[in-house]
XYZ file of C-alpha atoms in Angstrom:
560
model
C 140.368 7.693 -18.867
C 137.503 8.876 -16.626
C 134.774 10.855 -18.158
C 134.527 14.230 -16.534
C 130.894 14.442 -17.146
C 130.260 11.171 -15.409
C 132.269 12.262 -12.351
C 130.164 15.549 -12.220
C 126.894 13.546 -12.506
C 127.965 11.207 -9.835
C 129.015 13.943 -7.360
C 125.828 15.794 -7.940
C 123.727 12.680 -7.369
C 125.551 12.061 -4.068
C 124.974 15.670 -3.044
C 121.243 15.377 -3.743
C 120.892 12.168 -1.820
C 122.643 13.741 1.064
C 120.496 16.831 1.090
C 117.386 14.718 0.912
C 118.496 12.533 3.825
C 119.360 15.812 5.770
C 115.937 17.200 5.052
C 114.180 13.935 5.882
C 116.048 13.781 9.257
C 114.831 17.451 10.191
C 111.275 16.500 9.267
C 111.403 13.466 11.342
C 112.755 15.324 14.178
C 110.018 18.066 13.873
C 107.338 15.541 13.607
C 108.564 13.487 16.583
C 108.837 16.671 18.565
C 105.252 17.759 17.711
C 103.892 14.325 18.501
C 105.367 14.529 22.067
C 103.313 17.733 22.658
C 99.977 17.549 24.592
C 96.797 18.152 22.529
C 95.520 21.638 22.263
C 91.992 20.393 22.566
C 90.374 16.901 22.383
C 87.040 15.537 21.089
C 84.896 13.709 23.507
C 83.915 11.115 20.850
C 87.689 10.188 20.619
C 87.271 8.828 24.079
C 84.480 6.429 23.193
C 86.261 4.463 20.688
C 86.946 1.564 23.050
C 84.692 -1.502 22.783
C 85.228 -4.699 24.963
C 83.728 -8.088 23.860
C 82.137 -9.843 26.759
C 83.820 -13.322 27.436
C 81.513 -14.925 29.927
C 77.880 -14.318 30.855
C 77.250 -11.696 33.421
C 80.957 -11.174 33.809
C 82.876 -7.895 33.645
C 86.447 -8.836 34.291
C 88.988 -9.253 31.558
C 92.691 -9.976 30.823
C 94.824 -7.142 32.352
C 95.453 -5.136 29.196
C 92.045 -5.249 27.639
C 90.781 -2.297 29.839
C 93.158 0.226 28.607
C 92.404 2.525 25.624
C 94.433 5.033 23.635
C 92.434 7.816 21.950
C 93.420 9.260 18.735
C 93.636 12.933 19.466
C 95.480 15.820 17.681
C 98.577 15.354 20.007
C 100.142 12.731 22.198
C 97.755 11.344 24.772
C 98.454 8.445 27.052
C 96.089 5.592 27.370
C 93.509 5.508 30.050
C 91.524 2.986 32.224
C 88.035 2.696 30.635
C 86.161 2.057 33.879
C 87.424 4.888 36.096
C 89.892 7.483 37.078
C 90.591 10.064 39.762
C 90.070 13.819 40.165
C 92.639 14.722 42.750
C 92.081 12.307 45.498
C 88.497 11.424 44.434
C 87.684 8.342 42.601
C 85.391 8.652 39.406
C 83.719 5.602 38.046
C 82.714 5.965 34.232
C 79.183 4.978 33.368
C 79.342 1.851 31.132
C 76.795 0.860 28.393
C 76.099 -2.805 28.241
C 75.125 -3.469 24.620
C 73.348 -6.829 24.816
C 72.642 -9.036 21.819
C 69.228 -9.062 22.949
C 68.596 -5.190 22.736
C 65.866 -5.259 25.289
C 68.469 -6.242 27.811
C 70.874 -3.347 26.950
C 71.493 -1.032 29.939
C 73.674 1.745 31.303
C 75.359 1.163 34.726
C 77.833 2.923 36.788
C 80.466 0.664 38.389
C 80.510 0.589 42.142
C 84.168 -0.607 42.343
C 86.973 -1.534 39.767
C 89.965 -3.815 39.183
C 93.035 -2.928 37.472
C 96.130 -5.053 37.517
C 98.672 -6.692 35.195
C 96.546 -9.899 35.334
C 92.986 -8.718 35.391
C 90.892 -5.637 34.861
C 87.120 -4.882 35.170
C 84.326 -3.509 37.332
C 81.544 -4.447 39.526
C 78.067 -2.815 39.210
C 74.328 -3.463 40.058
C 72.964 -4.698 36.731
C 69.305 -5.092 36.190
C 69.289 -7.667 33.284
C 70.892 -10.885 32.420
C 73.773 -10.527 29.858
C 74.907 -13.678 27.846
C 76.319 -12.001 24.773
C 77.302 -8.419 25.022
C 79.737 -5.496 24.380
C 80.922 -2.821 26.691
C 81.110 0.735 25.433
C 81.140 4.342 27.062
C 77.973 5.147 28.707
C 78.684 8.879 28.251
C 79.892 8.650 24.654
C 83.337 9.534 25.942
C 82.611 12.767 27.739
C 83.296 11.495 31.320
C 86.544 9.746 30.197
C 87.670 12.839 28.312
C 87.150 15.094 31.345
C 89.020 13.010 33.768
C 91.831 12.130 31.485
C 92.357 15.800 30.586
C 92.832 16.581 34.324
C 96.057 14.438 34.218
C 97.473 16.978 31.663
C 99.188 20.343 32.295
C 97.871 22.589 31.201
C 94.316 21.358 30.669
C 92.215 21.993 27.488
C 88.720 22.149 26.524
C 86.925 18.898 25.507
C 84.964 19.357 22.235
C 81.462 18.068 21.582
C 80.548 17.732 18.051
C 77.618 16.157 15.959
C 79.514 12.751 16.125
C 79.410 12.841 19.726
C 75.583 13.625 19.677
C 75.229 10.614 17.270
C 77.094 8.355 19.754
C 74.761 9.526 22.517
C 71.718 8.823 20.254
C 73.041 5.130 19.812
C 73.199 4.467 23.537
C 70.857 2.068 25.452
C 67.818 3.932 26.802
C 67.446 1.869 30.097
C 67.073 2.725 32.793
C 66.683 6.255 31.646
C 67.125 7.775 28.071
C 70.640 9.408 28.087
C 69.951 12.807 26.369
C 72.881 15.029 25.767
C 71.790 17.360 28.387
C 71.201 14.534 30.896
C 74.743 13.487 30.287
C 76.224 16.984 30.530
C 74.514 17.653 33.816
C 75.510 14.333 35.408
C 79.155 13.951 34.595
C 81.755 14.751 37.359
C 84.318 17.462 36.866
C 85.766 20.607 38.486
C 86.497 24.169 37.634
C 89.849 23.404 36.015
C 88.295 22.031 32.789
C 85.287 22.964 30.722
C 83.873 21.848 27.309
C 82.571 23.496 24.143
C 79.594 22.313 22.050
C 80.345 23.307 18.647
C 77.105 22.267 16.879
C 75.452 25.470 18.158
C 75.980 29.025 16.619
C 77.600 30.721 18.583
C 79.399 27.742 20.266
C 78.146 27.110 23.778
C 80.713 26.791 26.521
C 80.080 24.945 29.682
C 81.811 25.386 33.188
C 81.658 23.746 36.556
C 79.443 25.492 39.044
C 80.406 23.445 42.074
C 77.999 20.758 41.560
C 77.468 20.356 37.746
C 78.445 21.544 34.346
C 76.171 24.375 33.104
C 75.961 26.466 29.821
C 77.637 29.888 29.922
C 75.440 32.539 28.390
C 77.223 35.359 26.498
C 75.110 37.893 28.210
C 75.973 36.964 31.681
C 73.286 37.081 34.646
C 72.267 33.913 36.699
C 70.958 30.525 36.011
C 68.613 28.926 38.730
C 67.106 25.623 39.606
C 64.378 27.463 41.514
C 63.612 30.947 42.917
C 63.177 32.841 46.043
C 61.412 36.167 46.146
C 63.284 39.060 47.726
C 61.194 41.023 50.242
C 60.810 44.753 50.178
C 62.795 46.981 52.609
C 61.467 47.828 55.839
C 59.560 51.134 55.986
C 61.318 54.404 55.712
C 60.823 56.139 59.160
C 61.277 59.571 60.525
C 61.625 57.879 63.942
C 64.226 55.155 63.006
C 67.740 55.280 64.589
C 69.284 52.444 62.526
C 68.277 52.026 58.766
C 66.126 53.938 56.377
C 66.236 57.025 58.537
C 64.231 59.841 57.122
C 65.358 63.535 57.985
C 65.103 66.860 56.400
C 67.525 70.009 56.369
C 66.861 73.580 55.684
C 69.766 74.115 53.455
C 71.364 72.820 50.221
C 68.248 72.373 48.151
C 65.137 73.891 46.579
C 62.404 71.999 48.106
C 59.521 74.292 49.161
C 58.750 75.129 52.857
C 56.028 73.688 55.096
C 55.507 70.826 52.645
C 54.742 67.162 53.565
C 56.075 64.198 51.427
C 55.709 60.519 51.586
C 58.593 58.075 50.790
C 59.328 54.537 50.224
C 62.335 52.313 48.835
C 62.811 49.204 46.899
C 65.685 46.718 46.683
C 67.370 46.007 43.308
C 69.086 42.678 42.427
C 71.978 41.765 40.319
C 69.775 41.165 37.437
C 67.892 44.576 37.715
C 64.971 42.806 39.406
C 63.139 45.241 41.792
C 60.912 44.579 44.775
C 57.845 46.323 45.543
C 57.980 49.497 47.619
C 58.545 49.529 51.445
C 55.419 50.217 53.411
C 54.434 53.784 53.307
C 50.993 53.888 55.079
C 51.924 55.405 58.331
C 52.846 58.882 59.365
C 56.401 57.632 59.945
C 57.264 57.452 56.330
C 56.383 61.004 55.877
C 58.392 64.275 56.469
C 57.651 67.947 56.666
C 60.099 70.472 55.342
C 60.875 73.567 57.366
C 58.622 76.491 57.203
C 61.042 79.372 57.054
C 62.825 78.647 53.888
C 62.436 77.091 50.497
C 66.051 75.611 50.310
C 65.090 72.350 52.020
C 66.498 68.877 51.454
C 65.396 65.377 52.273
C 67.810 62.622 53.118
C 67.172 58.889 53.637
C 69.909 56.398 54.911
C 70.293 53.240 53.281
C 67.976 50.067 54.191
C 69.521 47.191 55.820
C 71.673 44.816 53.837
C 69.542 41.996 52.316
C 70.495 38.600 50.568
C 70.611 39.242 46.842
C 70.098 43.013 47.054
C 72.917 44.932 45.304
C 71.299 48.339 45.756
C 68.253 50.214 46.454
C 65.986 52.975 44.941
C 64.149 56.032 46.448
C 60.629 57.041 45.555
C 58.898 60.182 46.774
C 55.206 61.621 46.313
C 54.373 65.124 45.463
C 53.538 67.387 48.311
C 50.776 65.844 50.502
C 50.889 62.779 48.232
C 48.852 59.671 49.160
C 50.291 56.241 49.649
C 51.705 54.448 46.330
C 51.778 57.584 44.385
C 55.581 58.019 44.894
C 57.931 58.548 41.738
C 61.447 57.428 41.178
C 64.200 59.970 42.041
C 67.190 59.666 39.813
C 69.141 63.054 39.754
C 72.869 63.174 39.409
C 74.313 63.144 42.956
C 71.450 61.555 44.570
C 73.451 58.908 46.256
C 76.762 59.152 48.011
C 77.924 56.030 46.303
C 75.955 54.461 43.311
C 75.597 50.636 43.302
C 78.751 49.020 41.699
C 78.020 47.815 38.170
C 74.382 49.152 38.050
C 75.216 52.362 35.978
C 72.533 51.340 33.481
C 69.879 50.926 36.227
C 68.778 54.444 36.915
C 68.910 55.684 40.530
C 70.319 52.549 42.052
C 72.280 53.423 45.366
C 74.807 51.206 46.956
C 73.694 49.287 50.037
C 75.142 51.562 52.967
C 74.969 54.675 50.802
C 72.501 57.547 51.798
C 70.354 59.299 49.301
C 69.537 63.038 49.377
C 66.895 64.749 47.420
C 67.619 68.421 46.744
C 64.828 69.424 44.287
C 61.413 68.093 43.303
C 61.087 66.273 40.044
C 58.082 65.137 37.904
C 57.360 62.579 35.191
C 59.481 59.716 36.547
C 58.574 56.147 37.022
C 56.059 55.060 39.654
C 56.543 52.497 42.230
C 56.649 48.790 40.797
C 53.316 47.387 40.201
C 54.745 43.872 40.933
C 57.967 42.680 42.205
C 60.507 41.349 39.664
C 63.117 40.472 42.456
C 63.741 36.791 42.516
C 67.036 35.021 43.535
C 68.161 31.608 42.154
C 68.606 29.117 45.155
C 71.578 27.747 43.179
C 73.549 29.780 40.698
C 76.287 30.085 38.039
C 75.623 31.433 34.629
C 72.379 32.967 32.976
C 68.506 32.433 33.296
C 68.639 33.995 29.902
C 70.744 31.405 28.370
C 69.869 29.987 24.998
C 67.205 27.818 26.541
C 64.397 29.002 28.629
C 63.661 31.212 31.611
C 60.520 30.656 33.818
C 58.932 32.787 36.432
C 56.656 31.769 39.187
C 53.201 33.303 39.420
C 53.212 37.082 39.991
C 51.195 38.879 42.741
C 47.558 39.630 41.996
C 46.884 43.354 41.267
C 43.592 43.671 42.937
C 41.039 45.986 41.504
C 42.056 48.003 38.398
C 40.207 51.174 37.303
C 38.607 51.137 33.748
C 40.983 52.208 31.231
C 44.115 51.853 33.379
C 47.046 50.104 31.992
C 48.384 47.819 34.820
C 51.692 45.810 34.863
C 51.029 42.209 35.871
C 54.457 40.800 35.272
C 58.037 41.865 34.526
C 61.273 40.417 33.198
C 64.568 42.437 33.640
C 67.143 41.911 30.914
C 70.811 42.367 31.193
C 72.279 45.648 29.949
C 72.478 45.487 26.181
C 70.919 42.046 25.986
C 68.780 42.957 22.880
C 71.245 45.157 21.408
C 72.292 42.553 18.599
C 70.726 42.774 15.208
C 68.452 39.682 14.623
C 68.496 38.660 18.371
C 65.151 36.833 18.744
C 63.188 35.785 21.823
C 59.811 34.189 22.310
C 57.517 35.400 25.160
C 54.856 33.045 26.421
C 52.634 33.053 29.482
C 49.117 32.650 30.956
C 46.976 34.604 33.381
C 43.468 35.500 34.504
C 41.423 38.656 34.668
C 38.301 38.928 36.891
C 35.908 41.311 35.207
C 32.764 43.301 36.635
C 30.639 43.906 33.605
C 29.698 42.800 30.010
C 30.231 44.312 26.650
C 33.609 45.735 27.038
C 37.011 44.360 26.019
C 40.438 43.553 27.510
C 43.874 44.448 26.016
C 46.891 42.428 26.656
C 50.120 44.314 25.731
C 53.793 43.975 26.260
C 56.021 47.112 26.843
C 59.686 47.214 26.724
C 60.999 50.001 28.970
C 64.464 51.602 29.588
C 62.932 53.694 32.478
C 59.846 51.951 33.553
C 56.720 54.155 33.439
C 58.739 56.784 31.597
C 60.520 55.652 28.554
C 59.087 52.569 26.853
C 57.651 51.128 23.608
C 54.847 48.779 23.204
C 55.889 46.157 20.362
C 52.864 43.787 21.145
C 49.280 44.643 21.562
C 46.074 42.211 21.167
C 42.581 43.248 22.051
C 40.137 40.604 23.106
C 36.635 39.945 21.584
C 33.723 41.367 23.500
C 33.288 39.910 26.965
C 30.046 37.841 27.054
C 28.895 38.385 30.581
C 29.744 40.041 33.902
C 31.673 38.817 36.836
C 33.724 36.407 34.637
C 37.207 35.056 35.166
C 38.622 35.516 31.683
C 41.508 33.256 31.251
C 44.281 33.920 28.594
C 47.279 32.489 27.157
C 49.593 34.320 24.707
C 52.732 33.727 22.685
C 54.869 36.381 21.007
C 58.217 36.521 19.201
C 60.484 39.556 19.167
C 63.261 40.357 16.829
C 65.664 43.167 17.179
C 65.378 45.184 13.893
C 67.604 48.131 14.803
C 70.384 48.476 17.518
C 71.768 51.283 19.630
C 70.180 54.109 21.659
C 67.279 54.340 19.080
C 66.737 50.574 18.654
C 63.539 49.161 17.512
C 61.682 45.715 17.765
C 59.528 43.551 15.327
C 57.064 41.556 17.366
C 54.187 39.252 16.323
C 51.970 36.717 18.122
C 48.439 35.939 19.401
C 46.414 35.732 22.493
C 43.351 33.225 23.365
C 40.959 34.663 25.614
C 38.089 32.605 27.222
C 35.505 35.427 26.923
C 32.412 33.362 27.621
C 33.462 31.610 30.835
C 33.923 28.349 29.107
C 36.904 26.378 28.045
C 36.370 27.408 24.388
C 38.790 30.235 23.600
C 38.683 33.087 21.263
C 42.023 33.810 19.506
C 43.101 37.302 18.622
C 46.005 38.318 16.526
C 48.157 41.521 16.905
C 47.708 43.837 14.014
C 51.195 45.526 13.947
C 52.718 45.524 10.376
C 55.789 47.541 11.224
C 58.608 47.722 13.580
C 58.269 49.475 16.929
C 60.821 51.944 18.354
C 62.620 54.015 19.623
C 64.270 52.771 22.677
C 67.799 52.485 24.132
C 68.656 48.782 23.687
C 72.074 49.326 25.152
C 70.550 49.862 28.469
C 69.193 47.547 31.097
C 65.770 47.121 29.764
C 62.594 45.610 31.218
C 59.823 43.567 29.679
C 56.357 44.387 31.007
C 53.246 42.396 30.426
C 50.393 44.798 30.844
C 46.539 44.437 31.007
C 43.911 47.124 30.366
C 40.099 46.983 30.798
C 38.656 49.097 27.989
C 35.374 50.795 27.617
C 33.069 49.540 30.501
C 35.139 46.473 31.206
C 36.390 47.095 34.797
C 38.433 44.627 36.617
C 36.998 43.620 39.921
C 38.667 43.430 43.367
C 39.667 39.925 42.444
C 42.109 41.627 40.142
C 44.257 40.359 37.404
C 47.247 38.001 37.771
C 49.955 36.578 35.519
C 50.137 33.007 36.562
C 52.952 31.925 34.191
C 55.658 33.761 32.193
C 58.531 32.137 30.122
C 61.062 33.802 27.954
C 62.889 31.494 25.285
C 65.912 32.799 23.558
C 65.685 31.517 19.877
C 68.646 33.436 18.491
């Protein structure tokens, strides 16, 4: 007679086995399905895992299957040919590192042709050294291979650079040039369909194709450059013009007094907020007299001509009977028929093609720019204020400066809100020269941060020189200062410290001086498009001669 308990146990065991088999089958199906999906991202260093042992001296051809490699990614990724691929219809040859048993013979070469068939594979290249015993590895630590291979996937995904990729780069041969990470990044071939991300930085740095190479994308926007071109000031505003910058007056619609003569000039503004010097204003053509029978006059100026790099223009006007270069900036609401697109933080910027009408006299606004800050990159994509370095060419000489007058000798315009991050840190360094006329006085180098230049600004950094030893000296100076945002918003503040070296005795021996600030400096709107201004002042009897003062070099380095 059969035992009922044994019958129950046997049935239960069979049920559990069947259930386990069913679950295992589902798991296998899910796993297999997941493995067939393309990767959501790939690491560049995964594409550097291939290594081919040389078979014959100075020979770079091998058995047919030796030149294919399958990377270990986080999804299904087909094997690739390690010496080259294609981007669309364009052949791309991957740099190859020849790691020689004699390390002095190791080198990186780029193939000039490749072979890939069932029976043989390899490449030809112009090598500089003899290679008897050697290995072949990726010359870009996998980056070029990853970029091109990802192009074969739809959709494409970002390639990741991590610390292991950097370690792989450091291990590459240094002939004919040392392959630094930045050199590899800027030399690999790609296109706009794919970018890559460096996760070793904080925040992560993304790279995109600018049409010629990969460049870092700064989180603040603006432009990157390889060299700069200065933007010229507009042609003069003229009461005789019939095309651009036409200066006219009307007797209704405003409150400008009767029988008064005003002088006007205009500047161009670039996408970065850079501003040219003012248009010529020394002739009578740039003046206008209001009507004599009413105090309801207005003054209108049509737009200057369109200019390369100019996204808008600003209008300046003197007080009644004002002299040349005493104009002030006009920024009233409704000044322009059309403000410049995207320039809401750049006070008083009118769109190119839009007229500006002054209906009332104002006081206390910014004066004409002391030096031009309007420079255009000759090749562009993302930011000069990226997390590396921004350099400016020599600024114009100021000419003679009255004793005690603070004179701007160089400027850098920041994108709107650039400093509006707690802890944002930048380093500002530069060099210049001041030509003095007398002995016994001092020079002061200071740095302003302005939201409305000439009107609303703070001075986070000020350093006074030792006493100037003689008259008619060319006092060279170098400076370096570090700024950190201590408070954000419309009432922001900056902590700034640094030093200046002055050559006060006309020799190469410099006299260092330290800023004496012990507290943060505020208050300024850091959400705006702010401007850094380098300022020099001759104090006491220390006048600046007709040879003037000039900022020869200015760099801004973003530290955090």
